Amino acid sequence: MERKADAKARSGLDVLVAGAGYVGLAAAVSLKQARPGLAVALVDAAPAGSWERDGRASAIAAAACRMLDQLGIWAEIAPKAQAITEMIITDSRSADPVRPVFLTFGGEVAPGEPFAHMVTNRALNGALRAKAEKLGIDIIEGVAVQGFETDGAGMSVHLADGATLETRLLVAADGVNSKLRDMAGIKTVKWEYGQSGIVCTVAHERPHNGRAEEHFLPAGPFATLPLTPGEDGTNRSSIVWVERAEDAKTLVEGDDLVFEHELEQRFGLKLGEIRVADKPRAWPLGLTIARAFVAPRIALAGDAAHGIHPIAGQGLNLGFKDVAALAEVIVEADRLGQDIGALDVLERYQQWRRFDTVQMGITTDVLNRLFSNDITPLRTVRDIGLGLVERMPRLKEFFIRQASGLSSGTPRLLKGEAI
């Protein structure tokens, strides 16, 4: 349940978070739990209850699971989460009769700790909202931020319903097309890939046993990600299918039988008979990185700071890294009696997160360009490279640590430590 007190009556906030997706909710919860004395509120342009209609699922790395456990909500999410016990990578054409496995990853970063889980967005968002309510965080829904002005001591944030909120810090977690980023005058580096990502849930005859697969096809990667069984016990997997933009539009908007045929060509029959369990959706793919992550009294987090290709499945986890780093910086500054919205404080967050984000953006961009083609010399080089990684246990372990979010410079929350 969200609190719906009159926004006009609110004043003297310490932190206002714009955007009540998982990044915005996690930011508000992290700050309020660590510093109960901070006055924290959320504002979201989406209508109340719209999050409950989100049928997608996300891969949550081990580090993010540790953070959610530290926030006291992983125990609620865990029964609804599917551990990824194995990851395999193939490189082939959809018509190839055999898809050789070039690379396999074991699923644990520590005994009994999978490197990732699949969790439905509804379960994740619902658990974070329940925690926010328990901590007394107000959520103002169905109202957009219309503008803001800063002064030496704080900022005035104007909402579309005529209310004005006073706060010391505004966290922009309002998505890749962030209006707040534009209002703050922050430019972006941005380009489109001419691809779209198709997402849907597939029911299948045989169990997946926790195995995730990523097939590199000429048009883009096709990922099969394991989900928990449906309420009726149906075996299910989530599909992230990258296609050329015009082909994706035709597939999603066209005949269901054509879609199912094309899906089966890529999915294969390894799990028996399959069927599409929900309405497929597609969204355009591109790279967007903000030229700055902060401005006076404003910090960008999640997709507002960076939107990357889903080829490495790191979008959500990059957002949680932002949350953990920002919370640690703000909490430390507050304990020292510093102004949490001051630019010199926010620049510590920017220095912590920007290099890692740019590095991940470049990595996913290069991987997409390298694998999303059918050029024979490139296919040969990349397949040799995958084969070499498969034969080097230490290198594989390094990649698993990276995928799990437990690389060097990890914020304390992502290690499962309190801030």
CSV table of C-alpha atoms in Angstrom, one decimal:
chain,number,residue,atom,x,y,z
A,1,MET,CA,0.0,0.0,0.0
A,2,GLU,CA,1.4,3.5,-0.9
A,3,ARG,CA,1.0,6.5,1.3
A,4,LYS,CA,-1.1,9.2,-0.4
A,5,ALA,CA,-0.8,12.1,2.0
A,6,ASP,CA,-1.3,15.6,0.4
A,7,ALA,CA,2.0,16.4,-1.3
A,8,LYS,CA,1.4,20.1,-0.8
A,9,ALA,CA,1.9,19.6,2.9
A,10,ARG,CA,5.4,18.1,2.6
A,11,SER,CA,8.4,20.3,3.2
A,12,GLY,CA,11.8,20.0,4.5
A,13,LEU,CA,12.7,16.7,2.8
A,14,ASP,CA,16.3,15.5,2.8
A,15,VAL,CA,16.0,13.3,-0.2
A,16,LEU,CA,13.4,13.1,-3.0
A,17,VAL,CA,13.7,10.2,-5.4
A,18,ALA,CA,12.0,10.6,-8.8
A,19,GLY,CA,11.1,7.2,-10.2
A,20,ALA,CA,9.6,4.3,-8.2
A,21,GLY,CA,11.1,1.4,-10.2
A,22,TYR,CA,13.4,-1.0,-8.5
A,23,VAL,CA,16.4,1.5,-8.7
A,24,GLY,CA,14.4,4.4,-7.2
A,25,LEU,CA,12.8,2.2,-4.5
A,26,ALA,CA,16.2,0.6,-3.6
A,27,ALA,CA,17.8,4.1,-3.3
A,28,ALA,CA,15.1,5.3,-1.0
A,29,VAL,CA,15.1,2.2,1.2
A,30,SER,CA,18.9,2.0,1.4
A,31,LEU,CA,19.1,5.6,2.6
A,32,LYS,CA,16.2,5.5,5.0
A,33,GLN,CA,17.3,2.2,6.6
A,34,ALA,CA,20.9,3.4,7.1
A,35,ARG,CA,19.8,6.9,8.4
A,36,PRO,CA,16.3,6.7,9.8
A,37,GLY,CA,16.5,10.4,10.6
A,38,LEU,CA,16.6,11.4,7.0
A,39,ALA,CA,13.2,12.6,5.5
A,40,VAL,CA,12.9,10.6,2.3
A,41,ALA,CA,10.1,10.5,-0.2
A,42,LEU,CA,9.4,9.1,-3.7
A,43,VAL,CA,7.5,10.6,-6.6
A,44,ASP,CA,6.6,8.6,-9.7
A,45,ALA,CA,4.8,9.6,-12.9
A,46,ALA,CA,3.3,6.2,-13.5
A,47,PRO,CA,-0.3,5.6,-12.4
A,48,ALA,CA,-0.8,3.8,-9.1
A,49,GLY,CA,-0.7,0.0,-9.5
A,50,SER,CA,1.0,0.0,-13.0
A,51,TRP,CA,4.0,-1.9,-11.6
A,52,GLU,CA,1.7,-4.9,-10.9
A,53,ARG,CA,1.1,-5.3,-14.6
A,54,ASP,CA,4.8,-5.7,-15.4
A,55,GLY,CA,5.2,-9.3,-16.7
A,56,ARG,CA,9.0,-9.1,-17.2
A,57,ALA,CA,11.7,-10.8,-15.2
A,58,SER,CA,15.3,-9.7,-14.4
A,59,ALA,CA,18.6,-11.4,-13.8
A,60,ILE,CA,19.8,-10.4,-10.3
A,61,ALA,CA,23.5,-11.0,-9.7
A,62,ALA,CA,24.9,-12.4,-6.5
A,63,ALA,CA,26.1,-9.0,-5.3
A,64,ALA,CA,22.6,-7.5,-5.8
A,65,CYS,CA,21.1,-10.5,-3.8
A,66,ARG,CA,23.5,-9.7,-1.0
A,67,MET,CA,22.3,-6.1,-1.0
A,68,LEU,CA,18.7,-7.1,-1.0
A,69,ASP,CA,19.4,-9.4,1.9
A,70,GLN,CA,21.1,-6.6,3.8
A,71,LEU,CA,18.0,-4.5,3.2
A,72,GLY,CA,15.9,-7.2,4.8
A,73,ILE,CA,13.8,-8.3,1.8
A,74,TRP,CA,15.7,-11.2,0.1
A,75,ALA,CA,14.0,-13.7,2.4
A,76,GLU,CA,10.7,-12.6,1.0
A,77,ILE,CA,11.9,-12.7,-2.6
A,78,ALA,CA,13.9,-15.9,-2.5
A,79,PRO,CA,11.0,-18.3,-2.6
A,80,LYS,CA,9.9,-16.6,-5.9
A,81,ALA,CA,13.5,-16.6,-7.3
A,82,GLN,CA,15.0,-19.1,-9.7
A,83,ALA,CA,18.7,-19.8,-9.2
A,84,ILE,CA,20.8,-19.9,-12.4
A,85,THR,CA,22.9,-23.0,-11.8
A,86,GLU,CA,24.6,-23.1,-15.2
A,87,MET,CA,25.2,-20.7,-18.2
A,88,ILE,CA,26.1,-22.0,-21.6
A,89,ILE,CA,27.0,-19.9,-24.7
A,90,THR,CA,26.7,-21.0,-28.3
A,91,ASP,CA,27.5,-19.2,-31.6
A,92,SER,CA,25.5,-20.4,-34.6
A,93,ARG,CA,22.9,-19.6,-37.2
A,94,SER,CA,19.2,-20.4,-36.4
A,95,ALA,CA,19.0,-22.9,-39.3
A,96,ASP,CA,22.1,-24.8,-38.1
A,97,PRO,CA,21.2,-28.4,-37.2
A,98,VAL,CA,23.8,-28.5,-34.4
A,99,ARG,CA,24.6,-25.7,-32.0
A,100,PRO,CA,28.0,-26.5,-30.5
A,101,VAL,CA,28.6,-25.2,-27.0
A,102,PHE,CA,31.7,-23.0,-26.9
A,103,LEU,CA,31.6,-21.8,-23.3
A,104,THR,CA,30.0,-23.0,-20.0
A,105,PHE,CA,30.0,-21.3,-16.7
A,106,GLY,CA,29.3,-23.0,-13.3
A,107,GLY,CA,26.6,-21.3,-11.3
A,108,GLU,CA,28.2,-20.5,-7.9
A,109,VAL,CA,30.5,-17.7,-6.7
A,110,ALA,CA,30.7,-19.4,-3.3
A,111,PRO,CA,29.4,-22.8,-2.0
A,112,GLY,CA,25.6,-22.6,-2.0
A,113,GLU,CA,25.6,-19.1,-3.6
A,114,PRO,CA,24.5,-19.0,-7.3
A,115,PHE,CA,26.1,-16.2,-9.4
A,116,ALA,CA,22.6,-15.0,-10.3
A,117,HIS,CA,18.9,-15.5,-9.9
A,118,MET,CA,15.9,-14.8,-12.1
A,119,VAL,CA,13.2,-12.7,-10.3
A,120,THR,CA,10.0,-11.3,-11.7
A,121,ASN,CA,9.8,-7.5,-11.6
A,122,ARG,CA,6.5,-7.7,-9.7
A,123,ALA,CA,8.1,-9.7,-6.9
A,124,LEU,CA,11.1,-7.4,-6.7
A,125,ASN,CA,9.1,-4.2,-6.9
A,126,GLY,CA,6.5,-5.5,-4.4
A,127,ALA,CA,9.1,-6.4,-1.8
A,128,LEU,CA,10.8,-3.1,-2.1
A,129,ARG,CA,7.5,-1.2,-1.8
A,130,ALA,CA,6.5,-3.2,1.3
A,131,LYS,CA,9.9,-2.3,2.8
A,132,ALA,CA,9.5,1.4,1.9
A,133,GLU,CA,6.1,1.5,3.6
A,134,LYS,CA,7.5,-0.2,6.7
A,135,LEU,CA,10.2,2.5,6.9
A,136,GLY,CA,7.6,5.3,6.5
A,137,ILE,CA,8.7,6.5,3.1
A,138,ASP,CA,5.9,8.4,1.3
A,139,ILE,CA,5.3,7.4,-2.4
A,140,ILE,CA,3.5,10.0,-4.5
A,141,GLU,CA,2.1,8.2,-7.6
A,142,GLY,CA,0.7,9.4,-10.9
A,143,VAL,CA,2.4,12.8,-10.6
A,144,ALA,CA,5.4,13.9,-12.7
A,145,VAL,CA,8.1,16.3,-11.8
A,146,GLN,CA,7.5,19.5,-13.9
A,147,GLY,CA,10.6,21.5,-12.9
A,148,PHE,CA,13.0,22.5,-10.2
A,149,GLU,CA,15.2,25.4,-9.0
A,150,THR,CA,18.2,25.1,-6.8
A,151,ASP,CA,19.6,27.6,-4.3
A,152,GLY,CA,22.5,27.5,-1.9
A,153,ALA,CA,20.7,25.4,0.8
A,154,GLY,CA,18.4,23.2,-1.2
A,155,MET,CA,16.0,23.0,-4.1
A,156,SER,CA,12.4,23.4,-4.9
A,157,VAL,CA,10.8,20.6,-6.9
A,158,HIS,CA,7.6,21.5,-8.7
A,159,LEU,CA,5.1,18.6,-9.4
A,160,ALA,CA,2.5,18.5,-12.2
A,161,ASP,CA,-0.4,18.7,-9.7
A,162,GLY,CA,0.8,22.1,-8.5
A,163,ALA,CA,2.6,21.0,-5.4
A,164,THR,CA,6.1,22.2,-4.5
A,165,LEU,CA,8.5,20.0,-2.5
A,166,GLU,CA,11.6,21.3,-0.8
A,167,THR,CA,14.5,19.0,-0.6
A,168,ARG,CA,18.3,18.9,-0.1
A,169,LEU,CA,18.9,16.2,-2.8
A,170,LEU,CA,17.0,15.0,-5.8
A,171,VAL,CA,17.8,11.5,-7.1
A,172,ALA,CA,16.8,11.1,-10.7
A,173,ALA,CA,15.8,7.4,-11.3
A,174,ASP,CA,13.3,8.2,-14.0
A,175,GLY,CA,14.5,5.9,-16.8
A,176,VAL,CA,16.7,6.1,-19.9
A,177,ASN,CA,14.6,9.0,-21.4
A,178,SER,CA,15.0,10.9,-18.2
A,179,LYS,CA,13.2,14.3,-18.1
A,180,LEU,CA,15.1,15.3,-15.0
A,181,ARG,CA,18.4,14.7,-16.7
A,182,ASP,CA,17.3,17.1,-19.5
A,183,MET,CA,16.0,19.6,-17.0
A,184,ALA,CA,19.4,19.6,-15.3
A,185,GLY,CA,21.1,20.3,-18.6
A,186,ILE,CA,23.1,17.0,-18.6
A,187,LYS,CA,24.0,15.9,-22.1
A,188,THR,CA,24.4,12.3,-23.2
A,189,VAL,CA,26.4,10.1,-25.5
A,190,LYS,CA,23.8,8.2,-27.4
A,191,TRP,CA,23.3,6.0,-30.5
A,192,GLU,CA,20.9,3.4,-31.7
A,193,TYR,CA,21.8,-0.1,-32.7
A,194,GLY,CA,18.9,-0.7,-35.2
A,195,GLN,CA,17.9,-3.6,-33.0
A,196,SER,CA,15.0,-4.3,-30.7
A,197,GLY,CA,14.7,-6.6,-27.8
A,198,ILE,CA,11.7,-8.9,-27.7
A,199,VAL,CA,10.7,-10.2,-24.3
A,200,CYS,CA,8.2,-12.9,-23.5
A,201,THR,CA,7.6,-15.9,-21.2
A,202,VAL,CA,7.7,-19.4,-22.7
A,203,ALA,CA,6.1,-22.5,-21.2
A,204,HIS,CA,7.8,-25.8,-22.0
A,205,GLU,CA,7.3,-29.5,-21.5
A,206,ARG,CA,10.6,-30.4,-19.7
A,207,PRO,CA,12.3,-28.7,-16.7
A,208,HIS,CA,15.2,-26.3,-17.4
A,209,ASN,CA,17.1,-27.4,-14.3
A,210,GLY,CA,18.3,-23.8,-13.7
A,211,ARG,CA,20.2,-23.6,-17.0
A,212,ALA,CA,20.5,-20.3,-18.8
A,213,GLU,CA,21.6,-20.2,-22.5
A,214,GLU,CA,22.7,-17.5,-24.8
A,215,HIS,CA,22.8,-18.2,-28.5
A,216,PHE,CA,24.7,-15.6,-30.5
A,217,LEU,CA,22.8,-15.4,-33.8
A,218,PRO,CA,23.5,-13.1,-36.8
A,219,ALA,CA,20.8,-10.6,-35.9
A,220,GLY,CA,21.7,-10.5,-32.2
A,221,PRO,CA,21.7,-12.7,-29.0
A,222,PHE,CA,18.9,-15.0,-28.1
A,223,ALA,CA,18.8,-15.7,-24.3
A,224,THR,CA,16.8,-18.3,-22.5
A,225,LEU,CA,16.6,-17.6,-18.8
A,226,PRO,CA,15.1,-20.0,-16.3
A,227,LEU,CA,12.0,-19.0,-14.2
A,228,THR,CA,10.3,-20.7,-11.3
A,229,PRO,CA,7.3,-22.9,-12.3
A,230,GLY,CA,3.9,-21.2,-12.8
A,231,GLU,CA,1.2,-21.5,-10.2
A,232,ASP,CA,-0.1,-24.6,-12.0
A,233,GLY,CA,3.4,-26.2,-12.0
A,234,THR,CA,4.2,-25.3,-15.6
A,235,ASN,CA,7.9,-25.2,-16.6
A,236,ARG,CA,8.7,-21.6,-17.7
A,237,SER,CA,11.6,-19.6,-19.1
A,238,SER,CA,12.0,-15.9,-19.9
A,239,ILE,CA,13.2,-15.0,-23.4
A,240,VAL,CA,15.3,-12.0,-24.4
A,241,TRP,CA,15.4,-12.1,-28.2
A,242,VAL,CA,17.4,-9.4,-30.1
A,243,GLU,CA,16.4,-8.8,-33.7
A,244,ARG,CA,16.7,-6.1,-36.3
A,245,ALA,CA,14.2,-3.4,-35.4
A,246,GLU,CA,12.0,-3.8,-38.4
A,247,ASP,CA,11.9,-7.6,-38.1
A,248,ALA,CA,11.1,-7.4,-34.4
A,249,LYS,CA,8.2,-5.1,-35.1
A,250,THR,CA,6.8,-7.5,-37.7
A,251,LEU,CA,7.2,-10.4,-35.4
A,252,VAL,CA,5.5,-8.8,-32.4
A,253,GLU,CA,2.7,-7.2,-34.3
A,254,GLY,CA,2.1,-10.0,-36.8
A,255,ASP,CA,0.5,-13.4,-36.8
A,256,ASP,CA,0.9,-15.5,-33.6
A,257,LEU,CA,1.7,-18.6,-35.5
A,258,VAL,CA,4.6,-17.0,-37.4
A,259,PHE,CA,6.0,-15.7,-34.1
A,260,GLU,CA,5.8,-19.1,-32.5
A,261,HIS,CA,7.4,-20.7,-35.5
A,262,GLU,CA,10.3,-18.3,-35.5
A,263,LEU,CA,10.6,-18.7,-31.7
A,264,GLU,CA,10.8,-22.5,-32.0
A,265,GLN,CA,13.5,-22.2,-34.7
A,266,ARG,CA,15.7,-20.3,-32.1
A,267,PHE,CA,14.6,-22.0,-28.9
A,268,GLY,CA,14.8,-25.5,-30.3
A,269,LEU,CA,13.2,-28.7,-28.9
A,270,LYS,CA,15.6,-29.4,-26.1
A,271,LEU,CA,12.8,-28.7,-23.5
A,272,GLY,CA,10.1,-30.4,-25.5
A,273,GLU,CA,7.0,-28.7,-26.8
A,274,ILE,CA,6.8,-24.9,-26.1
A,275,ARG,CA,4.2,-22.2,-26.2
A,276,VAL,CA,4.2,-18.5,-25.6
A,277,ALA,CA,2.7,-17.8,-22.2
A,278,ASP,CA,2.2,-14.0,-22.4
A,279,LYS,CA,2.1,-11.2,-24.9
A,280,PRO,CA,5.5,-10.5,-26.5
A,281,ARG,CA,6.8,-7.0,-26.3
A,282,ALA,CA,9.7,-5.2,-28.1
A,283,TRP,CA,11.7,-2.1,-27.2
A,284,PRO,CA,14.4,-0.3,-29.2
A,285,LEU,CA,18.0,-0.9,-28.2
A,286,GLY,CA,20.8,1.7,-28.0
A,287,LEU,CA,23.6,3.0,-25.9
A,288,THR,CA,23.0,6.0,-23.7
A,289,ILE,CA,25.5,7.3,-21.2
A,290,ALA,CA,25.2,10.6,-19.4
A,291,ARG,CA,28.2,12.9,-19.7
A,292,ALA,CA,27.8,13.7,-16.0
A,293,PHE,CA,26.1,11.7,-13.3
A,294,VAL,CA,25.6,14.7,-11.0
A,295,ALA,CA,24.7,18.4,-11.1
A,296,PRO,CA,24.0,20.8,-8.2
A,297,ARG,CA,21.7,18.9,-5.8
A,298,ILE,CA,20.8,16.2,-8.3
A,299,ALA,CA,22.3,12.7,-8.9
A,300,LEU,CA,21.4,10.3,-11.7
A,301,ALA,CA,20.9,6.6,-11.0
A,302,GLY,CA,20.0,3.6,-13.0
A,303,ASP,CA,18.9,4.0,-16.6
A,304,ALA,CA,18.8,7.8,-16.2
A,305,ALA,CA,22.6,7.6,-16.0
A,306,HIS,CA,23.2,4.7,-18.4
A,307,GLY,CA,21.3,2.5,-20.8
A,308,ILE,CA,23.3,-0.4,-22.3
A,309,HIS,CA,22.7,-3.3,-24.6
A,310,PRO,CA,21.2,-6.4,-22.8
A,311,ILE,CA,23.9,-8.7,-24.3
A,312,ALA,CA,25.6,-9.1,-20.9
A,313,GLY,CA,22.4,-8.9,-18.8
A,314,GLN,CA,23.9,-6.2,-16.5
A,315,GLY,CA,21.3,-3.4,-16.8
A,316,LEU,CA,19.6,-3.9,-13.5
A,317,ASN,CA,22.8,-4.8,-11.7
A,318,LEU,CA,24.5,-1.6,-12.9
A,319,GLY,CA,21.5,0.3,-11.4
A,320,PHE,CA,21.9,-1.5,-8.1
A,321,LYS,CA,25.6,-0.6,-8.1
A,322,ASP,CA,24.6,3.1,-8.5
A,323,VAL,CA,22.2,2.7,-5.5
A,324,ALA,CA,24.8,1.1,-3.3
A,325,ALA,CA,27.5,3.6,-4.1
A,326,LEU,CA,25.2,6.6,-3.8
A,327,ALA,CA,23.8,5.4,-0.5
A,328,GLU,CA,27.3,4.9,0.9
A,329,VAL,CA,28.5,8.3,-0.1
A,330,ILE,CA,25.4,10.1,1.2
A,331,VAL,CA,25.3,8.2,4.5
A,332,GLU,CA,29.0,8.9,5.1
A,333,ALA,CA,28.5,12.6,4.3
A,334,ASP,CA,25.4,12.8,6.6
A,335,ARG,CA,27.3,11.2,9.5
A,336,LEU,CA,30.1,13.7,9.1
A,337,GLY,CA,27.6,16.6,9.2
A,338,GLN,CA,28.2,17.5,5.5
A,339,ASP,CA,25.6,18.8,3.1
A,340,ILE,CA,24.4,15.7,1.3
A,341,GLY,CA,23.3,17.7,-1.8
A,342,ALA,CA,26.6,19.6,-2.1
A,343,LEU,CA,28.3,19.1,-5.4
A,344,ASP,CA,31.6,18.1,-3.9
A,345,VAL,CA,29.8,15.3,-2.0
A,346,LEU,CA,27.9,14.1,-5.1
A,347,GLU,CA,31.2,14.1,-7.2
A,348,ARG,CA,32.5,11.3,-5.0
A,349,TYR,CA,29.6,9.2,-6.2
A,350,GLN,CA,30.3,10.2,-9.8
A,351,GLN,CA,34.0,9.3,-9.5
A,352,TRP,CA,33.1,6.0,-8.1
A,353,ARG,CA,30.5,5.0,-10.7
A,354,ARG,CA,31.3,6.7,-14.0
A,355,PHE,CA,34.4,4.7,-15.0
A,356,ASP,CA,32.8,1.4,-14.3
A,357,THR,CA,29.7,2.4,-16.3
A,358,VAL,CA,31.6,3.7,-19.3
A,359,GLN,CA,33.7,0.5,-19.3
A,360,MET,CA,30.5,-1.7,-19.2
A,361,GLY,CA,28.9,0.4,-21.9
A,362,ILE,CA,32.0,0.0,-24.2
A,363,THR,CA,32.2,-3.7,-23.4
A,364,THR,CA,28.6,-4.4,-24.3
A,365,ASP,CA,28.9,-2.2,-27.4
A,366,VAL,CA,31.9,-4.2,-28.7
A,367,LEU,CA,30.4,-7.6,-27.9
A,368,ASN,CA,27.2,-6.6,-29.8
A,369,ARG,CA,29.2,-5.5,-32.8
A,370,LEU,CA,31.4,-8.6,-32.7
A,371,PHE,CA,28.7,-11.2,-32.3
A,372,SER,CA,25.7,-9.6,-34.1
A,373,ASN,CA,26.8,-10.4,-37.6
A,374,ASP,CA,27.5,-13.3,-40.0
A,375,ILE,CA,31.0,-12.3,-41.2
A,376,THR,CA,33.0,-15.5,-41.5
A,377,PRO,CA,36.4,-14.2,-40.3
A,378,LEU,CA,34.8,-12.6,-37.3
A,379,ARG,CA,32.9,-15.8,-36.5
A,380,THR,CA,36.2,-17.7,-36.6
A,381,VAL,CA,38.0,-15.3,-34.3
A,382,ARG,CA,35.2,-15.1,-31.7
A,383,ASP,CA,34.7,-18.8,-31.6
A,384,ILE,CA,38.4,-19.4,-31.1
A,385,GLY,CA,38.3,-16.8,-28.3
A,386,LEU,CA,35.3,-18.5,-26.6
A,387,GLY,CA,37.1,-21.8,-26.8
A,388,LEU,CA,40.2,-20.4,-25.2
A,389,VAL,CA,38.2,-19.0,-22.3
A,390,GLU,CA,36.6,-22.4,-21.9
A,391,ARG,CA,40.0,-23.9,-21.4
A,392,MET,CA,41.3,-21.3,-18.9
A,393,PRO,CA,39.6,-21.9,-15.4
A,394,ARG,CA,41.1,-18.8,-13.8
A,395,LEU,CA,39.8,-16.6,-16.7
A,396,LYS,CA,36.4,-18.2,-16.4
A,397,GLU,CA,36.4,-17.6,-12.7
A,398,PHE,CA,37.3,-13.9,-13.3
A,399,PHE,CA,34.3,-13.6,-15.7
A,400,ILE,CA,32.0,-15.2,-13.2
A,401,ARG,CA,33.1,-12.8,-10.5
A,402,GLN,CA,32.4,-9.9,-12.9
A,403,ALA,CA,29.0,-11.3,-13.8
A,404,SER,CA,28.1,-11.7,-10.2
A,405,GLY,CA,28.9,-8.1,-9.4
A,406,LEU,CA,31.7,-8.9,-6.9
A,407,SER,CA,34.5,-7.1,-8.7
A,408,SER,CA,37.0,-4.7,-7.1
A,409,GLY,CA,35.6,-1.5,-5.7
A,410,THR,CA,32.3,-3.0,-4.8
A,411,PRO,CA,30.2,-0.9,-2.4
A,412,ARG,CA,29.5,-2.3,1.0
A,413,LEU,CA,25.9,-3.0,0.4
A,414,LEU,CA,26.7,-5.2,-2.5
A,415,LYS,CA,29.1,-7.2,-0.3
A,416,GLY,CA,26.2,-7.8,2.1
A,417,GLU,CA,27.6,-5.3,4.6
A,418,ALA,CA,25.7,-2.5,6.4
A,419,ILE,CA,26.6,1.1,5.6
